[in-house]
Short mmCIF file of C-alpha atoms in Angstrom, two decimals:
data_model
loop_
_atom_site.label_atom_id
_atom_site.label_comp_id
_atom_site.label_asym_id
_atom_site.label_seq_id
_atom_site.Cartn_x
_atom_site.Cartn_y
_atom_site.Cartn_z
CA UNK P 1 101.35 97.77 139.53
CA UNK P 2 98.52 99.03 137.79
CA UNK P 3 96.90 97.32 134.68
CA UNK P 4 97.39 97.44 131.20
CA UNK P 5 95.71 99.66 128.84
CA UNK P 6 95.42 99.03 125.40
CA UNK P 7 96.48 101.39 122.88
CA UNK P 8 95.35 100.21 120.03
CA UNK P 9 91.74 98.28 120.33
CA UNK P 10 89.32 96.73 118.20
CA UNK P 11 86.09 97.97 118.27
CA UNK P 12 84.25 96.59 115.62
CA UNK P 13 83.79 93.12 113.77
CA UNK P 14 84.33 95.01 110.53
CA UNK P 15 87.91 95.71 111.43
CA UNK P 16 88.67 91.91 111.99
CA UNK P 17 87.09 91.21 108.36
CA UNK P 18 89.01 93.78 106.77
CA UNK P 19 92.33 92.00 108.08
CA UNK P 20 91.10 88.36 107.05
CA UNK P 21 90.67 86.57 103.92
CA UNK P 22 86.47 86.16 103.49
CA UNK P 23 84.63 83.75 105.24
CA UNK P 24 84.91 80.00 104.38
CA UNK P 25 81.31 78.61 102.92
CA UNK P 26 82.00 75.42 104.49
CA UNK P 27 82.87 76.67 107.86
CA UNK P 28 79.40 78.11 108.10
CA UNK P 29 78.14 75.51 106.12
CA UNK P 30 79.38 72.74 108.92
CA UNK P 31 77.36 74.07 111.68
CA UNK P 32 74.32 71.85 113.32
CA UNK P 33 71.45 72.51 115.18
CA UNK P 34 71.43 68.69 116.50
CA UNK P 35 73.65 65.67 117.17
CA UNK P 36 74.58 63.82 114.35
CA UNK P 37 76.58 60.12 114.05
CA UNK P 38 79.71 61.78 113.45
CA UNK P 39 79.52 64.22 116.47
CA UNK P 40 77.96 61.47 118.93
CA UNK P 41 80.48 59.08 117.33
CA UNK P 42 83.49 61.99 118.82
CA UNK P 43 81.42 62.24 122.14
CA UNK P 44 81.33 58.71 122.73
CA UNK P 45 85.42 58.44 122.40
CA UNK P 46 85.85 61.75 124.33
CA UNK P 47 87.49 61.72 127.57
CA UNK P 48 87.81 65.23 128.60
CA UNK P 49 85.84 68.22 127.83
CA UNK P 50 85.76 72.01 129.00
CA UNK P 51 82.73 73.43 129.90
CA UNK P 52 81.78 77.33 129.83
CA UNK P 53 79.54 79.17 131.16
CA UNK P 54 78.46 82.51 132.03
CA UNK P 55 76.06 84.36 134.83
CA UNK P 56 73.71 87.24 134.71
CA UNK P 57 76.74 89.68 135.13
CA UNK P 58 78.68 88.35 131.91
CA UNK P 59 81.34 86.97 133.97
CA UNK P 60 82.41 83.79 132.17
CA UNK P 61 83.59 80.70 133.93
CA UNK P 62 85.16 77.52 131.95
CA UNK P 63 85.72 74.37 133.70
CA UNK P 64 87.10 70.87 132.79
CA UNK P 65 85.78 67.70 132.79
CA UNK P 66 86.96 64.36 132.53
CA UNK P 67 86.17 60.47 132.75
CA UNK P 68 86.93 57.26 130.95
CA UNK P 69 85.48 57.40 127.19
CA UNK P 70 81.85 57.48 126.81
CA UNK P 71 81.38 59.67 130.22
CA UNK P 72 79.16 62.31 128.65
CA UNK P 73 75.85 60.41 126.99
CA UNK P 74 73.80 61.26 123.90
CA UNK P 75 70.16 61.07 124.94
CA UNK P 76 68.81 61.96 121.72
CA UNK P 77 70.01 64.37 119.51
CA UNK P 78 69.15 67.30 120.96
CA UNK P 79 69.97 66.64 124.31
CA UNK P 80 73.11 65.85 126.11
CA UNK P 81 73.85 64.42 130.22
CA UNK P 82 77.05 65.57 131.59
CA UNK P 83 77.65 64.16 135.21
CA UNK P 84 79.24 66.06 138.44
CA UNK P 85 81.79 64.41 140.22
CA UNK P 86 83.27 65.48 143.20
CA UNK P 87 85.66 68.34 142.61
CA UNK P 88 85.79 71.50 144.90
CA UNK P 89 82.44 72.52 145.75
CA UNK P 90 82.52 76.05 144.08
CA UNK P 91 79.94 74.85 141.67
CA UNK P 92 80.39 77.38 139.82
CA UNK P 93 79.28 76.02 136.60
CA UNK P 94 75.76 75.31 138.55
CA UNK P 95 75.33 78.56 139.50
CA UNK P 96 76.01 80.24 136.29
CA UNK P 97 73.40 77.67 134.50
CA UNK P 98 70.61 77.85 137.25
CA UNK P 99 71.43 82.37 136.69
CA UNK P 100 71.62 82.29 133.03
CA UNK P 101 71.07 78.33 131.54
CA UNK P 102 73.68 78.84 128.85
CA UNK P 103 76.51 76.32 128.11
CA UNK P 104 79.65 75.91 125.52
CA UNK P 105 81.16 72.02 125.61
CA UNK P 106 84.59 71.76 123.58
CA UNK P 107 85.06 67.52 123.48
CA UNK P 108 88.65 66.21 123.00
CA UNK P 109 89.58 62.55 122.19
CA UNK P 110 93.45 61.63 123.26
CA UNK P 111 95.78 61.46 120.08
CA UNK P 112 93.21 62.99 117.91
CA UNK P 113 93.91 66.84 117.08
CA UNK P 114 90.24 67.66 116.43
CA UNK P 115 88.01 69.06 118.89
CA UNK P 116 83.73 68.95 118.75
CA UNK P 117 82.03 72.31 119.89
CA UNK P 118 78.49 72.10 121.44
CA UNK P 119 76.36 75.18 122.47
CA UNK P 120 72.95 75.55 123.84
CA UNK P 121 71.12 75.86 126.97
CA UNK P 122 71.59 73.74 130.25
CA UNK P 123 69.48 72.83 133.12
CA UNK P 124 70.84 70.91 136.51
CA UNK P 125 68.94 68.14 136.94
CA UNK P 126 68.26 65.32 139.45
CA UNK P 127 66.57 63.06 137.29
CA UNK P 128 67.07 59.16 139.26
CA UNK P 129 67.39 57.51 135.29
CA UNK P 130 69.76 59.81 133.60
CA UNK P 131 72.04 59.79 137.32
CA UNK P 132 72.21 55.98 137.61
CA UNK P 133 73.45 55.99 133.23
CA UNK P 134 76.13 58.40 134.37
CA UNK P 135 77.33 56.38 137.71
CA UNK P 136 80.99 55.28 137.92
CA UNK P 137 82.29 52.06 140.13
CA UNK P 138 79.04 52.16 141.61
CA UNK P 139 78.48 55.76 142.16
CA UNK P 140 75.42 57.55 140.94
CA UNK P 141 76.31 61.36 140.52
CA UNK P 142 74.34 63.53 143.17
CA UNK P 143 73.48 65.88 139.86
CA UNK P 144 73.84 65.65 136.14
CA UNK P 145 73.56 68.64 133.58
CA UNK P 146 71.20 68.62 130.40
CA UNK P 147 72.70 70.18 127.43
CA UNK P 148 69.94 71.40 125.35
CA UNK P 149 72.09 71.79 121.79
CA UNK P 150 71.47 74.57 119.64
CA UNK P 151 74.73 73.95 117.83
CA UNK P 152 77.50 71.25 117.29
CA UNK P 153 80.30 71.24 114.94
CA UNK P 154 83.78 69.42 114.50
CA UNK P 155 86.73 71.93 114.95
CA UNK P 156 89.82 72.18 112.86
CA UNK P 157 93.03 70.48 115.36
CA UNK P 158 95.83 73.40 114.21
CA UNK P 159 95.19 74.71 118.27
CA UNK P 160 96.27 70.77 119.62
CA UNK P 161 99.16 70.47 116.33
CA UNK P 162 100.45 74.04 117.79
CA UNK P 163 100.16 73.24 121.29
CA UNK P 164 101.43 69.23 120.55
CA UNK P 165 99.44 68.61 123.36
CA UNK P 166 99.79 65.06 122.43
CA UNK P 167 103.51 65.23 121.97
CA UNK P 168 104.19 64.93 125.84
CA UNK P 169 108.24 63.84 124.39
CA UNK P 170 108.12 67.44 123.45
CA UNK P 171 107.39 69.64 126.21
CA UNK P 172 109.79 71.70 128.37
CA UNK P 173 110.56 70.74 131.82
CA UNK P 174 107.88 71.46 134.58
CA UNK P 175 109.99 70.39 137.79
CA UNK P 176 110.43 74.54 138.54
CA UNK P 177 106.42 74.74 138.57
CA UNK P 178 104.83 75.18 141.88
CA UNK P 179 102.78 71.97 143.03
CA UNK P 180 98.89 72.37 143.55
CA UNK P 181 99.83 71.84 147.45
CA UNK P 182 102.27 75.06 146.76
CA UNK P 183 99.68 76.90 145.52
CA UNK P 184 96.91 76.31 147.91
CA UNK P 185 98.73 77.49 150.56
CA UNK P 186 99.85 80.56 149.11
CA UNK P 187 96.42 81.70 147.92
CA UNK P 188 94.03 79.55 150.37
CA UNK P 189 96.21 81.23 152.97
CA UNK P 190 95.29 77.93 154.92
CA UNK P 191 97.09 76.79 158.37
CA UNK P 192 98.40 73.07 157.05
CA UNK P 193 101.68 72.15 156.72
CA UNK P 194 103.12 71.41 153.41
CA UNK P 195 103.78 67.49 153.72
CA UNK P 196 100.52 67.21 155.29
CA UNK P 197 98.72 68.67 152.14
CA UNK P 198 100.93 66.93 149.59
CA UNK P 199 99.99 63.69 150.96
CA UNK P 200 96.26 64.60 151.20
CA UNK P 201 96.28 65.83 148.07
CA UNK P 202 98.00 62.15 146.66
CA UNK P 203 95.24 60.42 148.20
CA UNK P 204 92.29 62.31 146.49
CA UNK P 205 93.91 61.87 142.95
CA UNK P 206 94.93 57.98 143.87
CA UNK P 207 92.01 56.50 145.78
CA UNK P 208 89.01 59.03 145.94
CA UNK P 209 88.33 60.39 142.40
CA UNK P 210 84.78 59.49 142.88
CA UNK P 211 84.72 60.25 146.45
CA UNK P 212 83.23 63.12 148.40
#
């Protein structure tokens, strides 16, 4: 089947303006260049993030993160420390920073319907102080990433109120979704039976989140 073509695109920024009421002052108003009390306040509470970034070719990877509250740490207020845990050695996200060192960070904090956005620059590093702040039960991350922040701003929560993303009483039935064990074995392609891989898959998410 091929793709689909649009028939009717947008080309320019004008023709979105033309279609919306004007810009609001305070929404461009609201925008930092640093971390402030109120956005390392949301940081501190936050317990899962998504993390974009892009590589030299402008192909755009976002990928989540998450850890009990307080996981990502305000060094000053310029400069954030994200830590790696183990996850599926794509590293992705690395290789996109070390090719073009930018970063977007949307924070969310259960039950609230706000988000924080952070952009800047990023940088892997390996730096023994900032690992051993990060470690979890005992277990320094191998590599941590330095947000540089160029901007940070609280985001209105319509998306989560639209989504109810914190209404779990309200969503539809998911027992007819495949199971990540499903899936990896339809696009892996790999040579493991299914009840082998389920129960592999149990232990990782029971007893090795912080395990290689």
């Amino acid at each position: 089947m091929s793709a689909y073509q649009p028939t009717n695109p947008v080309t320019s920024e004008a023709e979105i303006r033309d279609r919306l009421r004007a810009t609001y002052t305070n929404q461009e108003l609201k925008i930092l260049d640093h971390i402030d009390p109120l956005c390392a306040a949301w940081i501190a509470k936050s317990t899962f993030l998504t993390m974009a970034t892009v590589d030299a070719g402008g192909r755009v990877d976002v990928s989540p993160k998450g850890d009990p509250a307080g996981f990502v740490k305000v060094l000053d207020d310029k400069t954030l420390a994200v830590p790696d845990r183990p996850g599926n050695h794509r590293f992705d996200s690395f290789s996109n920073i070390l090719s073009t060192g930018r970063i977007g960070l949307v924070f969310l904090v259960p039950n609230r319907n706000e988000v924080v956005r952070v952009n800047g620059s990023a940088t892997v590093i390996r730096d023994l102080p900032v690992r051993e702040m990060l470690a979890i039960k005992g277990r320094v991350p191998d590599f941590a990433v330095l947000v540089h922040v160029e901007e940070a701003f609280y985001h209105c929560g319509k998306a989560v109120i639209r989504s109810r993303l914190w209404s779990p009483q309200d969503a539809g039935p998911v027992d007819d979704l495949p199971t990540y064990a499903e899936a990896l074995l339809a696009h892996s392609k790999i040579d493991t039976p299914l009840a082998e891989l389920e129960a592999r898959l149990k232990d990782n998410d029971e007893n090795r989140l912080y395990d290689e």
